[in-house]
Amino acid sequence: MASSGSGGVQVVDEHGVLCEGDLDGLIDSSGVGQAGLGYGIVAIMGPQSSGKSTLMNHAFGTSFREMNAAMGRSQTTQGIWMAASPKLERPTLILDLEGTDGRERGEDDTTFERQSALFALAVADVLLINLWHHDIGREQGSGKPLLKTVLQENLKLFNSGRKKRLLFVIRDRSSKTPIELVVATLKEDLEKIWSAITKPEEHRGKTVEEFFNLNFASLPNFEEKEEEFGAEAILLRSRFKRDSDDDGGSNCYLEAETSVPGSALAMSFAQIWQVIQEDKNLDLPAHRVMVATVRCDQTIMDLGKSFEADQRVIALQEKANAGLTPEFGEKCKGVIAEYLSQFDELVEFFDAEVCRGKRDEMVDKLQSVLSSAAAAQFEFCRMTATAAYGDGILSVTKEGFSRKAEEWKTAVLEQFDEAIGHACISDETPREAQDVRTRLVDDMRGLHSQALKDLKLSVLSAVKKSLLKAMGPPLSALFEELPKDTWLKARQLKANMQNLHSAKLREETEDLDLSLEDHNACLKELHSYVNEICNNLVEEAVASAASRIKNVFTKSFCFNSKGMPRVWGAKVDISAINLASRKLAAEALSLLTISQIEKNCSELSVVTKLLDGLAENEGSAEDSDGDSLSAALTSNTWKGVKEDLVLLSPVACRSVWLQMNSEVSYMLSQALAAQEAAKQANNRAPPLWTILAIAALGWNEFVALLHNPILLFFLIFLFVYVRAIYMRLDLASELEKGLVPAVVSICMKILPIAAEVTAHFVDQAQRALQSADQARRTLQTGQEQNEMQVGSADSPSPRKKDKSRSSKKKD
C-alpha cells in the first residue's frame, strides 16, 4: 500500500492492482467505519494535468500531490488515491483518479481509464468531471467516447434504481461566453450520447436525467485568479454540507445515506474492482479513429504554433491594432488557406470523417489567433463610420432633417458593410461583426437623438425668445398701469401669445418628425415658460407694489383727466382729489393681492371693499360696518382665498399702504402749500384808496416819465432784467434749505445767472438789429425796383438818349 503522507492512501496502483493494506485504517480513522450509512464519497475524473488534485485540495482541504508546472507537464496522480476531507463535518472520502488521455499510457492503452471511471461511478455518491472551458464542444476534448462507455456500462452493471449525481466542473471559464451556453452544449452532448447507446427494452424512451442528477459549476483560472479560485472552491464545498442548508439539506449534493455501510466499504471496493477487471466486453472506439484523432490534434497543435510565430501573421496583427488596414480580410484568408493546405497534406491518409471534423477545428484555431486583430479592424470600421455619421448629422439643418438624416444613415451603413466585408477573415460574416454593426446602429441612434435634441432645443429657445419679446413688454406695462381689467387683459394676452407661439413651434418642428411624446413635451415646456414669464412679472409687480400704487396715486393726484398737470388754485378741492386718488391706489393694490392669471377670483370684491374702506377712513380705525380695519389687516390670510393664490397677505397690504402714505404725504403737503400760496397771492392786491392816493400823489412823476422816454425805457428794461434773474434764482426752492444755506447759495449763483441773462439780452438785441437792418434793405431794394419800373415807362429809348446827349455836347 503506497502512501504520500498527508496526501491520502492509494486505492489502486498504476498497474490496476487494488491496494488493501491501509484502506481499512483510513476508513476507520476518518470515522466512515463507525458512521453506518451516514457518510459520503466524492470522486473526480478528467484529463491529465487539468488541475483535479488542485481543485480537490482547495474545495475539500485534502493534500493530494499537485503537478509542478516548473518541472513540465507530466502525470502526477497515478492510479486512484483516496483521502478524508477535514473541511466537512460529515465523514466524507475523496477519490482522486488518474487523468485520462495521458501520454505515459499511450494512445491505445485506455483500459485503466475505462476501469477507473467505472469504479468511480460505482462507489461515489457524486462524480466530478473536470473539463476545460475551451474543450467544450470538441469530440475528444470533452471525453465523449469515454462518457458513452461510462453511461452504457453504468446502465448495464451498476443500475440499482438510485440516480447517480454527475457534477461537471468547467475550468478556466471565459468572461465572454455565458456559462448557460456552455451548459447547454454539455447537455446536448449528453443527450446525443444517451440516444446513441443501446439500452434494454425497459429503459427505451427514457432520458439521461432519469438515471443521473446533472449539475454544473464553473471556476476561474487558478494561476491568474488564485484568490477568486479559492473563494469559489469554498463556495462549491458548501454544497456538500447538509447542515448548512436552511431547508434540511435538500440542496446538498450528497445523499442523506449511502447504500453500503462504512464498515463494509473496503470489501465492497475489492468486489467492485474485481468485477470491473473481469469485464471483457468494454472496448473504446476503434484504434483507427483514436490514431486519427491524436494525429489531427498534434498537427493542429504544431501548425497552430507555426501560425502564431509567422511574421506575416504578426505583421497583420500589428497593422490591425494600429489602424484600419485595407484588404485585411483577404490577406488573412490567404495565410489561413496556406496552413489549411498543409494540414490536408499531413492528414491525407487518416480517417476522413475525423479529419473533416478536425479541419473545422483547425480553421477555428487559426481564426482565433487573428480574432483579436479582426475585432480591432471591426472596431476601427465602427469608429470611422460613427465619426462620418456624426459629422454629417451635425451639418443637417431642421429643414428636411428626418429625410436627410435617414439618407445619410443609409449611406454610412453601406460604407460600413463594405469595410466589414474587407476586414472579415472568414467567408461568413462573424457574430462579432454583427455585434459591432449593432453597436454602430446604437451609436448612430444616439448621435441622431443628440442632433435632434439640439435642433429641438434651438427651435424651442428661438420660440421662447420671441415669446418673451412679444409678451414681456405689454404685460409689464399692464402691471405698471394696473387698470381695473388688468387680470382680464393679462389672461387674454397670455392665451393669445401661448396659442400663437404654440402654432409657431409646431410649424418650426414640422420637419423634425418629432414623436407625439416629444412634441407634447415641447409644448408643455413652452406653456411652462409662458407661466414662468407671467409669474416672474407678477412677482416683480408684487415686490414693487408700493411704488406702483404710488404711481397710480401720483397720476390721479397730479394730473387731470386730460393728462395736464393740475394747478392748485384757491378753489381746487384737494381733499376730494386726494380721496379719489387714494381709492384708485387702493383698487390697484387689491389687484396685486390675489393672483387671477388663470381665472377670476370672486373673493377679490371683499378685498377691494376692505381696501376702499382703508382709503376712505385714512384717519380712523373703524370702517363703515364697525369692524376694526387694523384687526382685519393683521391677518396672514384672506378669508375664503386659497393660499397658493395669495400674492399679498393682509399684513403685507397694510405695510405697502403705509409705505405709500409716507411717500405721498410730501406731495399732498406741497399741493396744500401751493394752494395756500395762491390764496395769499390773490389777497396781496392793495386797497382802492391806496391806488387813488398813489395816482394823485404820483401824478407829477408819471408826467415826468412821459416827458422823458429814455428814463421810461431804462426802467422797463431794468424791471425785465431783474425779473429774469429772479425767476432763474428760484428763491422759493432755495429758501426751503434754510436761511443761511439759501443766502450762500444765492450769492454763489447770482453772478453767473446775471452774466447769462446779460448775454441772452445782448444776443436778443443783436438779432433785433439784424432783423431791422434786413428789413430796411429789403424795403430799399423794393423802392429802387419800383422807381426803375416807373422810369422805364416814361423815359425814351437808349438810342434817342444817346442822340440827345450828343446833340447837347455839340451845342
mmCIF file of N, CA, C and O in Angstrom, residues 491-539:
data_model
loop_
_atom_site.group_PDB
_atom_site.id
_atom_site.type_symbol
_atom_site.label_atom_id
_atom_site.label_comp_id
_atom_site.label_asym_id
_atom_site.label_seq_id
_atom_site.Cartn_x
_atom_site.Cartn_y
_atom_site.Cartn_z
ATOM 1 N N ARG A 491 -54.824 87.670 -18.881
ATOM 2 C CA ARG A 491 -55.227 86.329 -19.328
ATOM 3 C C ARG A 491 -55.390 86.273 -20.838
ATOM 4 O O ARG A 491 -54.988 85.290 -21.493
ATOM 5 N N GLN A 492 -55.985 87.320 -21.394
ATOM 6 C CA GLN A 492 -56.142 87.346 -22.846
ATOM 7 C C GLN A 492 -54.785 87.382 -23.552
ATOM 8 O O GLN A 492 -54.563 86.668 -24.537
ATOM 9 N N LEU A 493 -53.884 88.210 -23.038
ATOM 10 C CA LEU A 493 -52.546 88.284 -23.632
ATOM 11 C C LEU A 493 -51.827 86.946 -23.502
ATOM 12 O O LEU A 493 -51.184 86.473 -24.452
ATOM 13 N N LYS A 494 -51.944 86.307 -22.335
ATOM 14 C CA LYS A 494 -51.294 85.016 -22.124
ATOM 15 C C LYS A 494 -51.835 83.962 -23.084
ATOM 16 O O LYS A 494 -51.075 83.226 -23.730
ATOM 17 N N ALA A 495 -53.170 83.901 -23.215
ATOM 18 C CA ALA A 495 -53.774 82.906 -24.101
ATOM 19 C C ALA A 495 -53.386 83.152 -25.559
ATOM 20 O O ALA A 495 -53.048 82.219 -26.294
ATOM 21 N N ASN A 496 -53.421 84.415 -25.970
ATOM 22 C CA ASN A 496 -53.083 84.734 -27.362
ATOM 23 C C ASN A 496 -51.628 84.390 -27.666
ATOM 24 O O ASN A 496 -51.319 83.784 -28.700
ATOM 25 N N MET A 497 -50.730 84.805 -26.776
ATOM 26 C CA MET A 497 -49.309 84.534 -27.006
ATOM 27 C C MET A 497 -49.018 83.027 -26.964
ATOM 28 O O MET A 497 -48.215 82.513 -27.745
ATOM 29 N N GLN A 498 -49.695 82.327 -26.063
ATOM 30 C CA GLN A 498 -49.469 80.885 -25.952
ATOM 31 C C GLN A 498 -49.944 80.167 -27.211
ATOM 32 O O GLN A 498 -49.235 79.306 -27.756
ATOM 33 N N ASN A 499 -51.135 80.517 -27.693
ATOM 34 C CA ASN A 499 -51.654 79.881 -28.912
ATOM 35 C C ASN A 499 -50.806 80.249 -30.120
ATOM 36 O O ASN A 499 -50.498 79.392 -30.962
ATOM 37 N N LEU A 500 -50.418 81.510 -30.219
ATOM 38 C CA LEU A 500 -49.629 81.968 -31.362
ATOM 39 C C LEU A 500 -48.284 81.261 -31.423
ATOM 40 O O LEU A 500 -47.878 80.743 -32.479
ATOM 41 N N HIS A 501 -47.593 81.189 -30.306
ATOM 42 C CA HIS A 501 -46.254 80.596 -30.313
ATOM 43 C C HIS A 501 -46.313 79.064 -30.276
ATOM 44 O O HIS A 501 -45.348 78.417 -30.704
ATOM 45 N N SER A 502 -47.405 78.472 -29.813
ATOM 46 C CA SER A 502 -47.564 77.023 -29.941
ATOM 47 C C SER A 502 -47.689 76.641 -31.408
ATOM 48 O O SER A 502 -47.089 75.659 -31.865
ATOM 49 N N ALA A 503 -48.466 77.428 -32.146
ATOM 50 C CA ALA A 503 -48.573 77.188 -33.586
ATOM 51 C C ALA A 503 -47.228 77.412 -34.278
ATOM 52 O O ALA A 503 -46.847 76.659 -35.185
ATOM 53 N N LYS A 504 -46.502 78.420 -33.825
ATOM 54 C CA LYS A 504 -45.185 78.684 -34.401
ATOM 55 C C LYS A 504 -44.224 77.538 -34.108
ATOM 56 O O LYS A 504 -43.431 77.136 -34.973
ATOM 57 N N LEU A 505 -44.307 76.982 -32.898
ATOM 58 C CA LEU A 505 -43.452 75.850 -32.539
ATOM 59 C C LEU A 505 -43.785 74.627 -33.391
ATOM 60 O O LEU A 505 -42.889 73.913 -33.860
ATOM 61 N N ARG A 506 -45.072 74.366 -33.594
ATOM 62 C CA ARG A 506 -45.457 73.231 -34.447
ATOM 63 C C ARG A 506 -44.943 73.417 -35.869
ATOM 64 O O ARG A 506 -44.479 72.474 -36.502
ATOM 65 N N GLU A 507 -45.002 74.634 -36.348
ATOM 66 C CA GLU A 507 -44.524 74.906 -37.701
ATOM 67 C C GLU A 507 -43.011 74.733 -37.802
ATOM 68 O O GLU A 507 -42.497 74.171 -38.778
ATOM 69 N N GLU A 508 -42.279 75.196 -36.780
ATOM 70 C CA GLU A 508 -40.825 75.127 -36.817
ATOM 71 C C GLU A 508 -40.310 73.685 -36.674
ATOM 72 O O GLU A 508 -39.245 73.347 -37.192
ATOM 73 N N THR A 509 -41.052 72.839 -35.947
ATOM 74 C CA THR A 509 -40.601 71.454 -35.713
ATOM 75 C C THR A 509 -41.258 70.454 -36.651
ATOM 76 O O THR A 509 -41.144 69.248 -36.449
ATOM 77 N N GLU A 510 -41.929 70.931 -37.669
ATOM 78 C CA GLU A 510 -42.658 70.035 -38.573
ATOM 79 C C GLU A 510 -41.702 69.079 -39.286
ATOM 80 O O GLU A 510 -41.987 67.892 -39.433
ATOM 81 N N ASP A 511 -40.550 69.599 -39.742
ATOM 82 C CA ASP A 511 -39.599 68.770 -40.490
ATOM 83 C C ASP A 511 -38.771 67.860 -39.592
ATOM 84 O O ASP A 511 -38.014 67.014 -40.096
ATOM 85 N N LEU A 512 -38.870 68.018 -38.288
ATOM 86 C CA LEU A 512 -38.075 67.183 -37.380
ATOM 87 C C LEU A 512 -38.723 65.832 -37.123
ATOM 88 O O LEU A 512 -38.081 64.932 -36.579
ATOM 89 N N ASP A 513 -40.001 65.694 -37.510
ATOM 90 C CA ASP A 513 -40.729 64.435 -37.301
ATOM 91 C C ASP A 513 -40.631 63.974 -35.853
ATOM 92 O O ASP A 513 -40.260 62.834 -35.551
ATOM 93 N N LEU A 514 -40.952 64.883 -34.960
ATOM 94 C CA LEU A 514 -40.917 64.532 -33.549
ATOM 95 C C LEU A 514 -42.050 63.561 -33.219
ATOM 96 O O LEU A 514 -43.125 63.598 -33.819
ATOM 97 N N SER A 515 -41.783 62.698 -32.273
ATOM 98 C CA SER A 515 -42.835 61.813 -31.798
ATOM 99 C C SER A 515 -43.878 62.632 -31.034
ATOM 100 O O SER A 515 -43.631 63.776 -30.627
ATOM 101 N N LEU A 516 -45.044 62.035 -30.898
ATOM 102 C CA LEU A 516 -46.112 62.731 -30.180
ATOM 103 C C LEU A 516 -45.687 63.065 -28.760
ATOM 104 O O LEU A 516 -45.989 64.154 -28.245
ATOM 105 N N GLU A 517 -44.943 62.161 -28.160
ATOM 106 C CA GLU A 517 -44.468 62.399 -26.788
ATOM 107 C C GLU A 517 -43.500 63.579 -26.731
ATOM 108 O O GLU A 517 -43.616 64.449 -25.866
ATOM 109 N N ASP A 518 -42.530 63.619 -27.691
ATOM 110 C CA ASP A 518 -41.575 64.735 -27.715
ATOM 111 C C ASP A 518 -42.269 66.047 -28.025
ATOM 112 O O ASP A 518 -41.934 67.101 -27.460
ATOM 113 N N HIS A 519 -43.234 66.000 -28.973
ATOM 114 C CA HIS A 519 -43.940 67.225 -29.329
ATOM 115 C C HIS A 519 -44.742 67.753 -28.145
ATOM 116 O O HIS A 519 -44.726 68.966 -27.853
ATOM 117 N N ASN A 520 -45.425 66.864 -27.455
ATOM 118 C CA ASN A 520 -46.178 67.288 -26.271
ATOM 119 C C ASN A 520 -45.244 67.816 -25.184
ATOM 120 O O ASN A 520 -45.594 68.761 -24.459
ATOM 121 N N ALA A 521 -44.053 67.209 -25.082
ATOM 122 C CA ALA A 521 -43.079 67.694 -24.099
ATOM 123 C C ALA A 521 -42.626 69.116 -24.438
ATOM 124 O O ALA A 521 -42.476 69.958 -23.547
ATOM 125 N N CYS A 522 -42.413 69.397 -25.749
ATOM 126 C CA CYS A 522 -42.028 70.755 -26.163
ATOM 127 C C CYS A 522 -43.139 71.758 -25.857
ATOM 128 O O CYS A 522 -42.880 72.861 -25.357
ATOM 129 N N LEU A 523 -44.371 71.370 -26.176
ATOM 130 C CA LEU A 523 -45.498 72.264 -25.884
ATOM 131 C C LEU A 523 -45.636 72.484 -24.375
ATOM 132 O O LEU A 523 -45.900 73.614 -23.923
ATOM 133 N N LYS A 524 -45.429 71.431 -23.626
ATOM 134 C CA LYS A 524 -45.520 71.560 -22.174
ATOM 135 C C LYS A 524 -44.448 72.505 -21.647
ATOM 136 O O LYS A 524 -44.714 73.344 -20.779
ATOM 137 N N GLU A 525 -43.236 72.375 -22.181
ATOM 138 C CA GLU A 525 -42.160 73.265 -21.755
ATOM 139 C C GLU A 525 -42.450 74.709 -22.150
ATOM 140 O O GLU A 525 -42.174 75.641 -21.392
ATOM 141 N N LEU A 526 -43.026 74.899 -23.363
ATOM 142 C CA LEU A 526 -43.379 76.250 -23.803
ATOM 143 C C LEU A 526 -44.451 76.834 -22.907
ATOM 144 O O LEU A 526 -44.378 78.009 -22.506
ATOM 145 N N HIS A 527 -45.464 76.050 -22.584
ATOM 146 C CA HIS A 527 -46.529 76.536 -21.696
ATOM 147 C C HIS A 527 -45.971 76.843 -20.304
ATOM 148 O O HIS A 527 -46.388 77.830 -19.665
ATOM 149 N N SER A 528 -45.041 76.027 -19.864
ATOM 150 C CA SER A 528 -44.406 76.299 -18.571
ATOM 151 C C SER A 528 -43.635 77.608 -18.621
ATOM 152 O O SER A 528 -43.620 78.372 -17.641
ATOM 153 N N TYR A 529 -43.005 77.862 -19.769
ATOM 154 C CA TYR A 529 -42.259 79.115 -19.912
ATOM 155 C C TYR A 529 -43.209 80.316 -19.913
ATOM 156 O O TYR A 529 -42.876 81.373 -19.359
ATOM 157 N N VAL A 530 -44.381 80.156 -20.539
ATOM 158 C CA VAL A 530 -45.390 81.227 -20.500
ATOM 159 C C VAL A 530 -45.786 81.510 -19.054
ATOM 160 O O VAL A 530 -45.853 82.676 -18.619
ATOM 161 N N ASN A 531 -46.048 80.439 -18.311
ATOM 162 C CA ASN A 531 -46.405 80.618 -16.896
ATOM 163 C C ASN A 531 -45.256 81.242 -16.112
ATOM 164 O O ASN A 531 -45.483 82.061 -15.207
ATOM 165 N N GLU A 532 -44.028 80.854 -16.466
ATOM 166 C CA GLU A 532 -42.865 81.418 -15.782
ATOM 167 C C GLU A 532 -42.754 82.921 -16.026
ATOM 168 O O GLU A 532 -42.473 83.696 -15.105
ATOM 169 N N ILE A 533 -42.961 83.334 -17.284
ATOM 170 C CA ILE A 533 -42.924 84.772 -17.601
ATOM 171 C C ILE A 533 -43.984 85.504 -16.796
ATOM 172 O O ILE A 533 -43.711 86.551 -16.181
ATOM 173 N N CYS A 534 -45.213 84.971 -16.823
ATOM 174 C CA CYS A 534 -46.303 85.621 -16.092
ATOM 175 C C CYS A 534 -45.990 85.682 -14.589
ATOM 176 O O CYS A 534 -46.160 86.741 -13.956
ATOM 177 N N ASN A 535 -45.544 84.582 -14.039
ATOM 178 C CA ASN A 535 -45.253 84.547 -12.599
ATOM 179 C C ASN A 535 -44.128 85.507 -12.228
ATOM 180 O O ASN A 535 -44.193 86.186 -11.195
ATOM 181 N N ASN A 536 -43.089 85.570 -13.079
ATOM 182 C CA ASN A 536 -41.977 86.484 -12.788
ATOM 183 C C ASN A 536 -42.439 87.940 -12.799
ATOM 184 O O ASN A 536 -42.059 88.731 -11.926
ATOM 185 N N LEU A 537 -43.245 88.292 -13.812
ATOM 186 C CA LEU A 537 -43.724 89.679 -13.891
ATOM 187 C C LEU A 537 -44.682 89.994 -12.743
ATOM 188 O O LEU A 537 -44.682 91.112 -12.217
ATOM 189 N N VAL A 538 -45.510 89.004 -12.391
ATOM 190 C CA VAL A 538 -46.418 89.219 -11.255
ATOM 191 C C VAL A 538 -45.620 89.387 -9.962
ATOM 192 O O VAL A 538 -45.895 90.286 -9.156
ATOM 193 N N GLU A 539 -44.609 88.528 -9.771
ATOM 194 C CA GLU A 539 -43.771 88.647 -8.578
ATOM 195 C C GLU A 539 -43.026 89.979 -8.564
ATOM 196 O O GLU A 539 -42.865 90.599 -7.501
#
